[in-house]
CSV table of C-alpha atoms in Angstrom, one decimal:
chain,number,residue,atom,x,y,z
A,39,UNK,CA,-13.6,105.3,-31.5
A,40,UNK,CA,-10.4,103.6,-32.4
A,41,UNK,CA,-9.5,102.4,-35.8
A,42,UNK,CA,-9.9,98.5,-36.2
A,43,UNK,CA,-6.6,96.7,-36.6
A,44,UNK,CA,-5.4,96.2,-40.2
A,45,UNK,CA,-6.3,93.0,-42.1
A,46,UNK,CA,-9.3,92.5,-39.9
A,47,UNK,CA,-7.3,91.0,-37.0
A,48,UNK,CA,-9.1,91.2,-33.7
A,49,UNK,CA,-12.5,90.9,-35.1
A,50,UNK,CA,-15.0,89.0,-33.0
A,51,UNK,CA,-17.1,86.2,-34.6
A,52,UNK,CA,-20.7,87.3,-34.4
A,53,UNK,CA,-23.2,84.5,-33.5
A,54,UNK,CA,-26.6,85.4,-34.7
A,55,UNK,CA,-29.4,85.1,-32.3
A,56,UNK,CA,-32.3,82.6,-32.9
A,57,UNK,CA,-34.5,85.5,-34.0
A,58,UNK,CA,-32.1,86.9,-36.5
A,59,UNK,CA,-31.3,83.4,-37.8
A,60,UNK,CA,-35.1,82.8,-38.1
A,61,UNK,CA,-35.5,85.9,-40.2
A,62,UNK,CA,-32.6,84.9,-42.5
A,63,UNK,CA,-34.1,81.4,-43.0
A,64,UNK,CA,-37.6,82.5,-43.1
A,65,UNK,CA,-38.8,80.2,-40.3
A,66,UNK,CA,-40.0,80.9,-36.8
A,67,UNK,CA,-37.6,81.1,-33.8
A,68,UNK,CA,-39.1,78.0,-32.3
A,69,UNK,CA,-38.2,76.0,-35.3
A,70,UNK,CA,-34.6,77.2,-35.1
A,71,UNK,CA,-34.4,76.2,-31.4
A,72,UNK,CA,-35.8,72.8,-32.1
A,73,UNK,CA,-33.4,72.2,-35.0
A,74,UNK,CA,-30.4,73.2,-32.7
A,75,UNK,CA,-31.6,70.8,-30.0
A,76,UNK,CA,-32.1,68.0,-32.6
A,77,UNK,CA,-28.6,68.5,-33.9
A,78,UNK,CA,-27.1,68.5,-30.4
A,79,UNK,CA,-29.0,65.4,-29.5
A,80,UNK,CA,-27.9,63.6,-32.6
A,81,UNK,CA,-24.3,64.5,-31.8
A,82,UNK,CA,-24.5,63.2,-28.3
A,83,UNK,CA,-26.3,60.0,-29.5
A,84,UNK,CA,-23.6,59.3,-32.1
A,85,UNK,CA,-20.8,59.7,-29.4
A,86,UNK,CA,-22.6,57.4,-27.1
A,87,UNK,CA,-23.0,54.7,-29.8
A,88,UNK,CA,-19.4,54.9,-30.9
A,89,UNK,CA,-17.7,55.2,-27.5
A,90,UNK,CA,-15.7,52.2,-26.1
A,91,UNK,CA,-17.9,50.4,-23.6
A,92,UNK,CA,-16.4,50.3,-20.2
A,93,UNK,CA,-15.1,47.0,-19.0
A,94,UNK,CA,-13.8,45.4,-15.8
A,95,UNK,CA,-10.3,46.2,-14.7
A,96,UNK,CA,-8.0,43.5,-16.0
A,97,UNK,CA,-6.5,43.3,-12.6
A,98,UNK,CA,-9.8,42.1,-11.4
A,99,UNK,CA,-10.0,39.4,-14.1
A,100,UNK,CA,-6.4,38.0,-14.3
A,101,UNK,CA,-5.2,36.3,-11.1
A,102,UNK,CA,-2.1,37.7,-9.4
A,103,UNK,CA,1.1,35.9,-9.6
A,104,UNK,CA,1.4,33.3,-6.8
A,105,UNK,CA,-2.4,33.1,-6.4
A,106,UNK,CA,-2.8,30.2,-8.9
A,107,UNK,CA,-2.1,26.7,-7.6
A,108,UNK,CA,-0.2,24.8,-10.2
A,109,UNK,CA,-0.5,21.0,-9.8
A,110,UNK,CA,2.8,19.3,-9.5
A,111,UNK,CA,2.8,15.5,-10.2
A,112,UNK,CA,4.1,13.2,-7.5
A,113,UNK,CA,7.7,12.1,-8.1
A,114,UNK,CA,8.0,8.7,-9.5
A,115,UNK,CA,8.9,6.1,-7.0
A,116,UNK,CA,12.4,4.8,-6.9
A,117,UNK,CA,12.9,1.5,-8.4
A,118,UNK,CA,12.9,-1.5,-6.1
A,119,UNK,CA,16.5,-2.7,-5.9
A,120,UNK,CA,15.3,-6.3,-5.4
A,121,UNK,CA,14.1,-8.5,-2.7
A,122,UNK,CA,14.7,-12.0,-1.7
A,123,UNK,CA,13.2,-14.6,0.8
A,124,UNK,CA,15.3,-16.6,3.1
A,125,UNK,CA,14.4,-19.5,5.4
A,126,UNK,CA,15.9,-19.0,8.8
A,127,UNK,CA,15.9,-22.0,11.1
A,128,UNK,CA,17.5,-23.1,14.3
A,129,UNK,CA,18.4,-21.1,17.4
A,130,UNK,CA,16.7,-17.8,16.5
A,131,UNK,CA,13.8,-16.0,18.2
A,132,UNK,CA,11.5,-16.1,15.1
A,133,UNK,CA,12.4,-18.9,12.8
A,134,UNK,CA,10.7,-19.0,9.3
A,135,UNK,CA,10.6,-17.2,6.1
A,136,UNK,CA,11.9,-13.7,6.0
A,137,UNK,CA,11.9,-11.1,3.2
A,138,UNK,CA,15.2,-9.1,2.8
A,139,UNK,CA,16.9,-6.8,0.4
A,140,UNK,CA,18.7,-8.6,-2.3
A,141,UNK,CA,22.2,-7.5,-0.9
A,142,UNK,CA,21.5,-8.9,2.6
A,143,UNK,CA,24.0,-11.0,4.6
A,144,UNK,CA,23.7,-13.6,7.4
A,145,UNK,CA,23.6,-10.8,10.0
A,146,UNK,CA,20.6,-9.2,8.3
A,147,UNK,CA,18.7,-12.6,8.3
A,148,UNK,CA,19.5,-13.2,12.0
A,149,UNK,CA,18.2,-9.7,12.8
A,150,UNK,CA,15.0,-10.2,10.8
A,151,UNK,CA,14.5,-13.4,12.8
A,152,UNK,CA,14.5,-11.6,16.0
A,153,UNK,CA,18.1,-12.3,16.9
A,154,UNK,CA,20.0,-15.3,18.3
A,155,UNK,CA,18.7,-17.2,21.3
A,156,UNK,CA,20.8,-18.0,24.4
A,157,UNK,CA,21.5,-21.5,23.0
A,158,UNK,CA,22.9,-20.2,19.6
A,159,UNK,CA,26.5,-21.1,18.8
A,160,UNK,CA,27.6,-17.7,17.5
A,161,UNK,CA,31.2,-18.8,16.7
A,162,UNK,CA,29.9,-21.2,14.0
A,163,UNK,CA,28.2,-18.4,12.0
A,164,UNK,CA,29.8,-16.1,9.4
A,165,UNK,CA,27.6,-13.1,9.8
A,166,UNK,CA,29.3,-11.3,6.9
A,167,UNK,CA,28.4,-14.1,4.4
A,168,UNK,CA,26.2,-13.0,1.6
A,169,UNK,CA,22.8,-14.7,1.1
A,170,UNK,CA,20.8,-15.6,-2.1
A,171,UNK,CA,17.2,-15.8,-2.8
A,172,UNK,CA,15.6,-19.1,-1.7
A,173,UNK,CA,18.5,-20.0,0.5
A,174,UNK,CA,18.3,-21.5,4.0
A,175,UNK,CA,20.1,-20.2,7.0
A,176,UNK,CA,20.6,-22.7,9.8
A,177,UNK,CA,21.7,-21.3,13.1
A,178,UNK,CA,23.2,-24.1,15.2
A,179,UNK,CA,22.9,-24.4,19.0
A,180,UNK,CA,25.8,-25.0,21.1
A,181,UNK,CA,26.8,-28.7,20.9
A,182,UNK,CA,24.4,-29.4,18.0
A,183,UNK,CA,26.4,-31.5,15.5
A,184,UNK,CA,24.5,-30.8,12.3
A,185,UNK,CA,21.4,-29.1,11.0
A,186,UNK,CA,18.4,-31.0,9.7
A,187,UNK,CA,18.5,-32.5,6.2
A,188,UNK,CA,17.0,-30.3,3.5
A,189,UNK,CA,15.8,-31.4,0.1
A,190,UNK,CA,15.9,-28.5,-2.3
A,191,UNK,CA,13.3,-28.1,-5.0
A,192,UNK,CA,14.6,-24.9,-6.4
A,193,UNK,CA,18.2,-25.8,-7.3
A,194,UNK,CA,19.1,-25.9,-10.9
A,195,UNK,CA,19.5,-29.1,-12.9
A,196,UNK,CA,22.7,-30.9,-12.7
A,197,UNK,CA,23.6,-33.4,-15.5
A,198,UNK,CA,19.9,-33.7,-16.4
A,199,UNK,CA,18.8,-34.4,-12.8
A,200,UNK,CA,17.6,-31.9,-10.3
A,201,UNK,CA,19.9,-31.4,-7.3
A,202,UNK,CA,18.3,-32.6,-4.1
A,203,UNK,CA,15.9,-35.0,-5.8
A,204,UNK,CA,16.2,-38.6,-4.8
A,205,UNK,CA,19.4,-40.2,-6.2
A,206,UNK,CA,20.5,-36.9,-7.7
A,207,UNK,CA,23.2,-35.7,-5.2
A,208,UNK,CA,26.1,-34.0,-6.9
A,209,UNK,CA,29.4,-35.7,-6.7
A,210,UNK,CA,31.8,-32.8,-5.8
A,211,UNK,CA,34.8,-35.0,-6.8
A,212,UNK,CA,33.8,-35.4,-10.4
A,213,UNK,CA,31.4,-32.5,-11.2
A,214,UNK,CA,32.5,-29.8,-13.5
A,215,UNK,CA,32.7,-26.1,-12.4
A,216,UNK,CA,29.4,-25.4,-14.3
A,217,UNK,CA,27.6,-28.3,-12.5
A,218,UNK,CA,28.8,-27.2,-9.1
A,219,UNK,CA,27.2,-23.8,-9.7
A,220,UNK,CA,23.8,-25.7,-9.3
A,221,UNK,CA,24.5,-26.0,-5.6
A,222,UNK,CA,23.1,-23.3,-3.3
A,223,UNK,CA,25.3,-20.4,-2.7
A,224,UNK,CA,28.0,-21.6,-5.1
A,225,UNK,CA,28.8,-19.1,-7.9
A,226,UNK,CA,31.4,-19.3,-10.6
A,227,UNK,CA,34.3,-18.2,-8.2
A,228,UNK,CA,33.6,-20.9,-5.6
A,229,UNK,CA,32.9,-23.5,-8.2
A,230,UNK,CA,36.3,-22.9,-9.7
A,231,UNK,CA,37.9,-22.9,-6.3
A,232,UNK,CA,36.4,-26.4,-5.5
A,233,UNK,CA,37.8,-27.7,-8.8
A,234,UNK,CA,41.2,-26.3,-8.2
A,235,UNK,CA,41.3,-27.6,-4.5
A,236,UNK,CA,40.6,-31.2,-5.5
A,237,UNK,CA,43.2,-31.0,-8.4
A,238,UNK,CA,45.7,-29.6,-5.9
A,239,UNK,CA,44.9,-31.8,-2.8
A,240,UNK,CA,43.2,-34.8,-4.3
A,241,UNK,CA,39.5,-35.8,-4.1
A,242,UNK,CA,37.4,-35.0,-1.0
A,243,UNK,CA,37.0,-37.8,1.5
A,244,UNK,CA,33.8,-36.3,3.0
A,245,UNK,CA,31.5,-33.5,2.1
A,246,UNK,CA,32.6,-31.7,5.3
A,247,UNK,CA,36.0,-31.2,3.8
A,248,UNK,CA,34.5,-28.5,1.5
A,249,UNK,CA,35.1,-26.1,4.4
A,250,UNK,CA,38.8,-26.3,3.4
A,251,UNK,CA,37.9,-24.4,0.3
A,252,UNK,CA,38.3,-20.6,0.8
A,253,UNK,CA,34.9,-19.0,0.8
A,254,UNK,CA,32.9,-22.0,2.1
A,255,UNK,CA,32.1,-21.7,5.8
A,256,UNK,CA,29.9,-23.8,8.1
A,257,UNK,CA,26.6,-22.0,7.1
A,258,UNK,CA,27.2,-22.6,3.4
A,259,UNK,CA,28.3,-26.2,4.0
A,260,UNK,CA,25.0,-26.9,5.7
A,261,UNK,CA,23.2,-25.6,2.6
A,262,UNK,CA,25.4,-27.8,0.4
A,263,UNK,CA,25.4,-31.0,2.5
A,264,UNK,CA,22.0,-32.4,1.5
A,265,UNK,CA,22.7,-32.0,-2.1
A,266,UNK,CA,26.3,-33.1,-2.4
A,267,UNK,CA,28.2,-36.4,-2.1
A,268,UNK,CA,31.7,-37.7,-2.6
A,269,UNK,CA,30.7,-41.1,-3.7
A,270,UNK,CA,30.4,-42.3,-7.3
A,271,UNK,CA,27.1,-41.8,-9.2
């Protein structure tokens, strides 16, 4: 037989059999086997109790990118730039009240009214003339001398009286520029032009002479005519 390695290296750990262990402990072999089984069972039970319980795969719980619908609010509507209502009468297909954008001109009102009829006198219209809310557009027929008289109930007050009311026509020969602005379609620029014209050329002989003022055409004259006069108050 060979000599064992020095220092006890190479020794095998001897595990006693259940019979030898029973003799050492003074118990029966069955008791030893039962004890070993109990220890192993307790170890397995402790591991089972302390282990991390299995859970579902996070990928199965969390939705994938792109699979979630994110509500997007509707864009706010653009602000309305403004509307106006114009009364279109005369030689048009559909005379009456028509709602138009606030920046409309005579051509837009004529188009909204269905266009000109065959009798319309196109040459007496300024299609590029701007319109104002509450204004009246008269489209004359060929040979028609003047439009129907209109009494305004929306014009501003002039010297304490409402323009267009009985006995309240504005004298364009004596009215100030501020008072002239109460006439339909007359703003600060045209009011100043009327005052400068009568200072340069003298008083108006008739209301029709207002067309000699730059910026006042036949259509605007027809709007002004029922509210203006050249006579004294």
